[in-house]
mmCIF file of C-alpha atoms in Angstrom:
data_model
loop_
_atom_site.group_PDB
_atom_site.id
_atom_site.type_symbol
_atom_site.label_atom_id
_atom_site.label_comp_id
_atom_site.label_asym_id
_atom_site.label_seq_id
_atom_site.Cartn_x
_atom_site.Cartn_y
_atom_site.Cartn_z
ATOM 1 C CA UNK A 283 0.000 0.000 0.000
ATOM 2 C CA UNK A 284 1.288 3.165 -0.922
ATOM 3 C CA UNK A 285 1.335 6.261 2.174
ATOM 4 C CA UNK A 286 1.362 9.651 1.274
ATOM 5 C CA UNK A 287 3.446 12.212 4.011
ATOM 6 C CA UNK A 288 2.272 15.717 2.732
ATOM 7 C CA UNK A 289 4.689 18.571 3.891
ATOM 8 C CA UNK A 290 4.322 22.270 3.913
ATOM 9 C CA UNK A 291 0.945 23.421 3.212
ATOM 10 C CA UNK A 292 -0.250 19.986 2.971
ATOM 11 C CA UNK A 293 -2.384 18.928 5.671
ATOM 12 C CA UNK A 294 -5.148 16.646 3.752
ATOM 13 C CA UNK A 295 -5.716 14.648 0.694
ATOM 14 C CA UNK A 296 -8.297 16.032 -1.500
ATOM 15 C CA UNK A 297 -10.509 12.987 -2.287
ATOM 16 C CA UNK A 298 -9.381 10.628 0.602
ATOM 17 C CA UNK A 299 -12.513 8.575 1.242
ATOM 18 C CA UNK A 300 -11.742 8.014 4.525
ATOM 19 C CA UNK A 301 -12.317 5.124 6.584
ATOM 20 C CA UNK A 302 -10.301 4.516 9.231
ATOM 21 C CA UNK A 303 -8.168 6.857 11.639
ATOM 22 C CA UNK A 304 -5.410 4.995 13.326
ATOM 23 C CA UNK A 305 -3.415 6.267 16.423
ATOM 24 C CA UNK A 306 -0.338 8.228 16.527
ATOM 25 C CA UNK A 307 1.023 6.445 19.263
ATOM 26 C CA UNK A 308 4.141 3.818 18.633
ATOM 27 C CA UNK A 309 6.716 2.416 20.569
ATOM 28 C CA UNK A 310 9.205 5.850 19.290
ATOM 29 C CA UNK A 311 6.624 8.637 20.656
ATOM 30 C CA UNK A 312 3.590 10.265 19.366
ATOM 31 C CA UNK A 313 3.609 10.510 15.138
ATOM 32 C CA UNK A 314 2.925 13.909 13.718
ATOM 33 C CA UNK A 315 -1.096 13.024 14.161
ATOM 34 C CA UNK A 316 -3.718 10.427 12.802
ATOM 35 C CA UNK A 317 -2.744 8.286 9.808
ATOM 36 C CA UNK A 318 -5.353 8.293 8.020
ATOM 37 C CA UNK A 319 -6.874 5.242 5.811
ATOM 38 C CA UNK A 320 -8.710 5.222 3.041
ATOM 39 C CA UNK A 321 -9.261 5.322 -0.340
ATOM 40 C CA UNK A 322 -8.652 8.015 -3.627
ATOM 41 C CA UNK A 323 -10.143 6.891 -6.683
ATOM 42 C CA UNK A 324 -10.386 3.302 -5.119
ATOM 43 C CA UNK A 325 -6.886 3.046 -5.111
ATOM 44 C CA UNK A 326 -6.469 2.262 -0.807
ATOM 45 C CA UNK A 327 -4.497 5.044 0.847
ATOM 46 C CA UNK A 328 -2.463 5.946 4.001
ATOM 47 C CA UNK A 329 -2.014 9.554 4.518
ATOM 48 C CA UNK A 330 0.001 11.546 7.445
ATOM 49 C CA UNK A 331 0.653 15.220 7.456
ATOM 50 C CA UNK A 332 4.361 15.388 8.677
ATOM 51 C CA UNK A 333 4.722 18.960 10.292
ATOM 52 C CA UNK A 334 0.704 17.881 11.593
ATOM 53 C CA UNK A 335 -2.870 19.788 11.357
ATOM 54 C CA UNK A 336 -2.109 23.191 11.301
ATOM 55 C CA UNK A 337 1.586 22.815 10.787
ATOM 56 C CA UNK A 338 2.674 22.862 14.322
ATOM 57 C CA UNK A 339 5.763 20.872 14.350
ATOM 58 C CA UNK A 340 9.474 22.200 13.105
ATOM 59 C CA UNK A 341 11.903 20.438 11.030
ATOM 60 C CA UNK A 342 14.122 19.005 13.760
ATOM 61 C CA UNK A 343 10.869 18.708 15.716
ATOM 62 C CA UNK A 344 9.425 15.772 13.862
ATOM 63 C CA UNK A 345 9.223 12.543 15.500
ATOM 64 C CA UNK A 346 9.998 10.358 11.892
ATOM 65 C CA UNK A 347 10.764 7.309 13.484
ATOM 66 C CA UNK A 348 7.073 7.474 15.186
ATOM 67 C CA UNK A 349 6.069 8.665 11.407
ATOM 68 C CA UNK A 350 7.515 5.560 9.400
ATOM 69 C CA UNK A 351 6.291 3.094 11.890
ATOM 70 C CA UNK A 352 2.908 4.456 12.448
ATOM 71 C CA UNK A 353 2.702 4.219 7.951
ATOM 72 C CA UNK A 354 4.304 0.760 8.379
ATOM 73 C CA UNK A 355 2.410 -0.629 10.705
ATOM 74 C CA UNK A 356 -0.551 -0.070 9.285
ATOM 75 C CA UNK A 357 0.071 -1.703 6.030
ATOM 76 C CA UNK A 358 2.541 0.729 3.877
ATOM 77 C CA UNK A 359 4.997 -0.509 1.463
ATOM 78 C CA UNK A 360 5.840 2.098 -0.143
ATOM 79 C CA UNK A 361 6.145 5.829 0.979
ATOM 80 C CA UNK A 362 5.982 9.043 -1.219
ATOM 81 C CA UNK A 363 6.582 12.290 0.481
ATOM 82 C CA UNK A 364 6.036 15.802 -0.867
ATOM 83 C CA UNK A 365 8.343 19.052 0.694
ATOM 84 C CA UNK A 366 9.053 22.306 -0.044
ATOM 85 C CA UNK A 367 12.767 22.741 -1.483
ATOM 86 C CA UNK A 368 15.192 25.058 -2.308
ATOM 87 C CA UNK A 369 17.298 25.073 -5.586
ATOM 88 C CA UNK A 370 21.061 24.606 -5.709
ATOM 89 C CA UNK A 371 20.882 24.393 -9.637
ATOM 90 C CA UNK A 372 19.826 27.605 -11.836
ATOM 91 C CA UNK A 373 18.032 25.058 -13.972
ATOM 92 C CA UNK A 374 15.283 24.464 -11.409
ATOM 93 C CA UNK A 375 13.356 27.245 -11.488
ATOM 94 C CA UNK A 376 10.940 27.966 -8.262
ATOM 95 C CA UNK A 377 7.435 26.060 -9.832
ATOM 96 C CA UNK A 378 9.658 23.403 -10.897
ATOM 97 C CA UNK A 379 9.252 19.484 -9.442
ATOM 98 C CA UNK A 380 11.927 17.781 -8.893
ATOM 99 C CA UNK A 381 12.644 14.267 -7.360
ATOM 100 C CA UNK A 382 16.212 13.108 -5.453
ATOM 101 C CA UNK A 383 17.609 9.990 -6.338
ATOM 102 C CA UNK A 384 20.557 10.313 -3.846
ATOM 103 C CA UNK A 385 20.768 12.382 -0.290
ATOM 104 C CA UNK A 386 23.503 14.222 1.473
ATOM 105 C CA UNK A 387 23.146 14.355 5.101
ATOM 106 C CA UNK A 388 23.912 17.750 6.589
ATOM 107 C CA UNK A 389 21.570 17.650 9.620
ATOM 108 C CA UNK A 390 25.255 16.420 11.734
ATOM 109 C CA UNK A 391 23.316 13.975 13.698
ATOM 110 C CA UNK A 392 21.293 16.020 15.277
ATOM 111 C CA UNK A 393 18.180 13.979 15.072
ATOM 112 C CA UNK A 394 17.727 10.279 16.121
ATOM 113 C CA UNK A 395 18.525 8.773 12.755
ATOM 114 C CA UNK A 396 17.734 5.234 13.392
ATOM 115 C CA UNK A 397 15.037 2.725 14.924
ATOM 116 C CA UNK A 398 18.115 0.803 15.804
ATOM 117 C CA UNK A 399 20.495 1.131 19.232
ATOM 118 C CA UNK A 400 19.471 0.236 22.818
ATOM 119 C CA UNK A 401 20.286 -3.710 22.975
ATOM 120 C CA UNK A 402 19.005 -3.956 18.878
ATOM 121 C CA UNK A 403 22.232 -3.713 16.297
ATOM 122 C CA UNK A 404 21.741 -3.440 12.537
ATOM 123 C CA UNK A 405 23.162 -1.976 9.621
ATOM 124 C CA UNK A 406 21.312 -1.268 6.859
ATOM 125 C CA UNK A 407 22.282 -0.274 3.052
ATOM 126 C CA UNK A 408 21.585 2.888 2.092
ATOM 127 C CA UNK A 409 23.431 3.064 -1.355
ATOM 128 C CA UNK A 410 20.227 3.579 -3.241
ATOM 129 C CA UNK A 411 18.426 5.128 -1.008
ATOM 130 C CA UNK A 412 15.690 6.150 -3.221
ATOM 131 C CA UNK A 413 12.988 3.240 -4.816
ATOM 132 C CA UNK A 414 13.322 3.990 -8.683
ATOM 133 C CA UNK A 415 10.075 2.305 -9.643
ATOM 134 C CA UNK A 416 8.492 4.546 -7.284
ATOM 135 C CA UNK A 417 10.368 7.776 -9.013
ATOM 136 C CA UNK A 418 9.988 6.616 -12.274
ATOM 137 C CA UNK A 419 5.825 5.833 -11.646
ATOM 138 C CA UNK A 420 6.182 9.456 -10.800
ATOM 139 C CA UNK A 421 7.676 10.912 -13.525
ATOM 140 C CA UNK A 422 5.133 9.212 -16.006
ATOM 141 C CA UNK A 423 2.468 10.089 -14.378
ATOM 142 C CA UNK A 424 3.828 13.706 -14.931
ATOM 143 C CA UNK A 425 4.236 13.396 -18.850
ATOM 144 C CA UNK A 426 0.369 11.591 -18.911
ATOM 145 C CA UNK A 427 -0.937 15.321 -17.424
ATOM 146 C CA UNK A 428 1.830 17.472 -19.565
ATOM 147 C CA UNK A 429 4.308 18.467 -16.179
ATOM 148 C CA UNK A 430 7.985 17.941 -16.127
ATOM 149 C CA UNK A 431 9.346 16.585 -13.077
ATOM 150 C CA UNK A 432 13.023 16.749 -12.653
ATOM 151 C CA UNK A 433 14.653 13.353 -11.954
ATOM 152 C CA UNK A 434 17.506 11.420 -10.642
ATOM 153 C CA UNK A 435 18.786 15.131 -8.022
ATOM 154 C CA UNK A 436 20.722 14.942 -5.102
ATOM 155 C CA UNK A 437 19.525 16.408 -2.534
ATOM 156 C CA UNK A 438 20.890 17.984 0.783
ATOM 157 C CA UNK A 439 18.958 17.808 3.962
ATOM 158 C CA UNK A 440 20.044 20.878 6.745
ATOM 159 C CA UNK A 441 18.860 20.989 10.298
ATOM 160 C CA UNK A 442 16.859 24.783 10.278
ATOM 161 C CA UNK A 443 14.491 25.988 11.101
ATOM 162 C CA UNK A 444 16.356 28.968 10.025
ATOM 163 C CA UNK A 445 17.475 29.807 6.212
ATOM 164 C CA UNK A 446 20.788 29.278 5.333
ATOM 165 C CA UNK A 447 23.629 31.322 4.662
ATOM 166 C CA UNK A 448 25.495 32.315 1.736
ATOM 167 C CA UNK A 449 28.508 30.361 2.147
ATOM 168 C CA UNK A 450 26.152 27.574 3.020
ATOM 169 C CA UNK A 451 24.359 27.380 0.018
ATOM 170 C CA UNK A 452 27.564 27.504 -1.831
ATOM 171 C CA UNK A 453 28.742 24.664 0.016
ATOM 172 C CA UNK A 454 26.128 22.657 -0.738
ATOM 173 C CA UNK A 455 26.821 23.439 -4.303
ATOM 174 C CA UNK A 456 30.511 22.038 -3.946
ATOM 175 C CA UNK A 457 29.011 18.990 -2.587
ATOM 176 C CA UNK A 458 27.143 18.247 -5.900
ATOM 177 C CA UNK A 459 23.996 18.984 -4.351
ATOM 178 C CA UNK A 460 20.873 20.482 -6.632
ATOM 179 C CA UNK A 461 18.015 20.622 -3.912
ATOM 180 C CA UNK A 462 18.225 21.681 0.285
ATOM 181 C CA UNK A 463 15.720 20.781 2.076
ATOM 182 C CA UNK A 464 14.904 20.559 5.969
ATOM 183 C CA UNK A 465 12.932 17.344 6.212
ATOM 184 C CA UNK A 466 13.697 14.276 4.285
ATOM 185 C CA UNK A 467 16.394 13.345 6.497
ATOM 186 C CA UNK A 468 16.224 10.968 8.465
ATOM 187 C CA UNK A 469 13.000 10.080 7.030
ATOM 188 C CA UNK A 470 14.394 8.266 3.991
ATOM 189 C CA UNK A 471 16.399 6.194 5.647
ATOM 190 C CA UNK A 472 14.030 5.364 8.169
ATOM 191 C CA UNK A 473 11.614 4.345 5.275
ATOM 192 C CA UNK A 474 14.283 1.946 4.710
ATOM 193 C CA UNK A 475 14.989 0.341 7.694
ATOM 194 C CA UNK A 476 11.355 -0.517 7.986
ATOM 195 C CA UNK A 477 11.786 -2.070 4.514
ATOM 196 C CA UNK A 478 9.506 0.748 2.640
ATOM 197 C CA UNK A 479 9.800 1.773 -1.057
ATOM 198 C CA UNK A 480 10.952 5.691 -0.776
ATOM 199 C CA UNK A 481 10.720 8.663 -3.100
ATOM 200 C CA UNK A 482 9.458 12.411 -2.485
ATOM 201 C CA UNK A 483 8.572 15.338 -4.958
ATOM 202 C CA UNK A 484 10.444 18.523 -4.030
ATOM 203 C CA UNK A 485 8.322 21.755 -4.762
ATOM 204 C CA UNK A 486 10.986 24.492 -5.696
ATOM 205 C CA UNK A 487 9.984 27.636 -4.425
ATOM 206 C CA UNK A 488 13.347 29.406 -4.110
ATOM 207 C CA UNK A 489 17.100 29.176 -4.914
ATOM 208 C CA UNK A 490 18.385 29.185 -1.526
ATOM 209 C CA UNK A 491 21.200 31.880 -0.783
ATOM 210 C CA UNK A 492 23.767 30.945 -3.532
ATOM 211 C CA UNK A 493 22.701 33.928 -6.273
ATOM 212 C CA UNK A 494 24.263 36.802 -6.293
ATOM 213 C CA UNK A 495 21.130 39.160 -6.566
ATOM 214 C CA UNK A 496 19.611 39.550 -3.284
ATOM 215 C CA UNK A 497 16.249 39.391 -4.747
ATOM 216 C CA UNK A 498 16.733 35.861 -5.210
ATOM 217 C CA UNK A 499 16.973 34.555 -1.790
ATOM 218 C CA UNK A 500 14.885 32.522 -0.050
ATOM 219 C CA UNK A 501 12.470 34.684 2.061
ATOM 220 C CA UNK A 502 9.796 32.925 3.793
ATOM 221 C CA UNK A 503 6.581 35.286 2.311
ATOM 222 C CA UNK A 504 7.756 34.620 -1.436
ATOM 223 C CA UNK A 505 8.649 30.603 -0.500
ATOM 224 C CA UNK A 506 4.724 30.413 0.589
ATOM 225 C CA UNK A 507 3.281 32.362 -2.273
ATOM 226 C CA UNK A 508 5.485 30.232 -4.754
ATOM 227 C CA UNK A 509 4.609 27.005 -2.948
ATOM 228 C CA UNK A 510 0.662 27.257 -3.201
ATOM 229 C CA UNK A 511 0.738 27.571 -6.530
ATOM 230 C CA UNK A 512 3.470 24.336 -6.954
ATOM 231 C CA UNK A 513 1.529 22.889 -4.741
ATOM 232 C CA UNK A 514 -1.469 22.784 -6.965
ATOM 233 C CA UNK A 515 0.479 20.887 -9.999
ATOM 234 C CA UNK A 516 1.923 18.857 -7.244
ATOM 235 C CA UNK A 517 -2.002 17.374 -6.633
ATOM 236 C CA UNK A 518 -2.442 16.845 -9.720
ATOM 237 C CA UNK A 519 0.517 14.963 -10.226
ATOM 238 C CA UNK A 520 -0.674 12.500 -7.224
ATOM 239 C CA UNK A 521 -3.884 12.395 -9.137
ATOM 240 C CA UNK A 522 -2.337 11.375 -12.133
ATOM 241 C CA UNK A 523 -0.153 8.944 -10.287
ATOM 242 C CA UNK A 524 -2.970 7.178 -8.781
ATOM 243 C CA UNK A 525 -5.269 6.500 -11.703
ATOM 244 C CA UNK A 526 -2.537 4.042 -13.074
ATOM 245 C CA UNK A 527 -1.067 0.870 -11.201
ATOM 246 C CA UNK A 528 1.106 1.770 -8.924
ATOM 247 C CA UNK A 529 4.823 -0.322 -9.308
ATOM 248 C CA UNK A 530 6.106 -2.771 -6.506
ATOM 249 C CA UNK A 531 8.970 -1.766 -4.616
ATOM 250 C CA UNK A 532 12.018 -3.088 -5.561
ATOM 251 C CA UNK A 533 13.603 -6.166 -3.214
ATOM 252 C CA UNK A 534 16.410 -4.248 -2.078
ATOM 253 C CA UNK A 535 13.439 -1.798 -0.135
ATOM 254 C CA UNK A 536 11.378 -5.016 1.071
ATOM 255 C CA UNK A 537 14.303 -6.975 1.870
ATOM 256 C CA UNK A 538 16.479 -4.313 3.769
ATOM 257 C CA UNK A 539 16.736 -5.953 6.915
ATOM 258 C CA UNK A 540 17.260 -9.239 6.010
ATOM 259 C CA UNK A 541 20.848 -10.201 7.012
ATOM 260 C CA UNK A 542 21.191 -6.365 8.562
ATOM 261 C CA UNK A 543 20.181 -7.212 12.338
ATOM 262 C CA UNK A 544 22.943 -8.133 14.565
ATOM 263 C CA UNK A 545 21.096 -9.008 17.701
ATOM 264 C CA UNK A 546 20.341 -12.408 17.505
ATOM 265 C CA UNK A 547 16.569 -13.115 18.846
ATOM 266 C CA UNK A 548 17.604 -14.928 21.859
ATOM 267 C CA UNK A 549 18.705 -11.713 23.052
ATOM 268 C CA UNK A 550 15.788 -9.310 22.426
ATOM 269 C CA UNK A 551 12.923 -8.237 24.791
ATOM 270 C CA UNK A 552 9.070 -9.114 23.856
ATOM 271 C CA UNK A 553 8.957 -5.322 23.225
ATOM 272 C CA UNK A 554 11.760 -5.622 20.567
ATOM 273 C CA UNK A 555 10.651 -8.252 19.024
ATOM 274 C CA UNK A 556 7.338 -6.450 18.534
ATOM 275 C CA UNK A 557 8.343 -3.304 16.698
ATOM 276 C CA UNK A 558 11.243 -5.321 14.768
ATOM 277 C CA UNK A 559 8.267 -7.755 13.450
ATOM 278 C CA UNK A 560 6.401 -4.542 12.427
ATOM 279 C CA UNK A 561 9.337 -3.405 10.554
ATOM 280 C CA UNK A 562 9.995 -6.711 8.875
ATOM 281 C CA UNK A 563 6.566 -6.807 6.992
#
């Protein structure tokens, strides 16, 4: 089953018949709110807002561990997110859409990054981090409704809240980077610990700090006018997306943590075993 995590300014699916709403409480803390489960043009749905109703929730305030499980646990396979970006590249031009294939993590392990520590050991390949079935179901169902969305990115995740700096955004650049972004780390790599097929659409609304015309840096009152309007093509893209059959997620996803977990059973607590049989679904 395929779970949507809307970002900025994306609180609800349009069209989500809904017909279940399942707690937001998990062995890692309270998820950002309800998942919700239903269906969108019969196609069966799970849908969390990540920053939750109302946007109340920061960045580095999200609980994404409690936010994978709470998708995987009740039923996801695969997980597409959607977030508001910033451009490294001058060819992505705020409106554009644009999907990472690869992530640089510049959050500096600030944020628990891992269901994993505290008696339970794994290691899990994050090579391809990104399900490319997933992406590339995307991207068609772009070129069906006549929008372009940029492919195969790297993107770099910062901890914020604030904007970044100059020399920061250059950086960034140096690093081969073409999109910063706030939230999708550690949430893709979660997604793959709990064996989930992972992509995300970045909505460009800004080129971060990197141009040299001042007018051109991210301010937060141009970022929201630019991102309702992405926002819009961004829902129709879903829409698109979801009148076709959606792809299974490649092995390496569902198969993660097979041969990655240390700890042999023996040694685990019955409340171990519990969330490590949710995440091995």
């Amino acid at each position: 089953m395929l779970a949507i995590v809307g970002g900025t300014g994306f609180y609800e699916l349009p069209g989500l018949e809904i017909e279940a709403r399942l707690s937001a409480a998990t062995p890692f803390g309270e998820a950002s709110g309800e998942v919700h489960l239903g269906r969108v043009q019969g196609q069966p749905l799970l849908f969390l807002a990540r920053h939750g109703a109302g946007h109340r929730w920061l960045p580095h305030e999200v609980n994404y561990r409690a936010n994978v499980f709470a998708l995987k646990r009740a039923g996801a396979t695969q997980l597409l997110g959607f977030s508001a970006v910033g451009s490294l590249d001058e060819v992505l031009a705020p409106g554009a859409l644009a999907m990472p294939a690869q992530y640089i993590d510049w959050t500096r392990g600030r944020r628990t990054q891992t269901f994993f520590g505290k008696g339970v050991a794994a290691h899990v390949s994050t090579a391809e981090p990104v399900s490319a079935r997933l992406a590339e179901a995307v991207v068609a169902a772009g070129e069906r409704i006549g929008l372009t969305v940029a492919s195969g990115l790297t993107y770099a995740c910062v901890e914020g809240p604030r904007l970044g700096t100059r020399a920061e955004s250059h950086l960034l650049r140096s690093f081969g980077a073409h999109l910063v972004g706030m939230t999708n780390v550690p949430e893709v790599f979660l997604a793959r610990e709990a064996q989930l097929g992972y992509a995300t659409v970045g909505l460009v609304t800004d080129y971060d700090s990197w141009m040299d015309d001042p007018a051109q840096h991210a301010q937060v009152q141009t970022i929201f006018e630019r991102y309702g309007h992405t926002l819009a093509a961004a829902r129709r893209l879903l829409a698109s997306l979801l009148a076709a059959p959606l792809p299974t997620p490649e092995p390496a996803a569902r198969q993660a943590l097979v041969g990655a977990v240390l700890t042999p059973e023996v040694a685990l607590d019955a409340a171990q075993r519990d969330w490590l049989a949710v995440l091995r679904r």
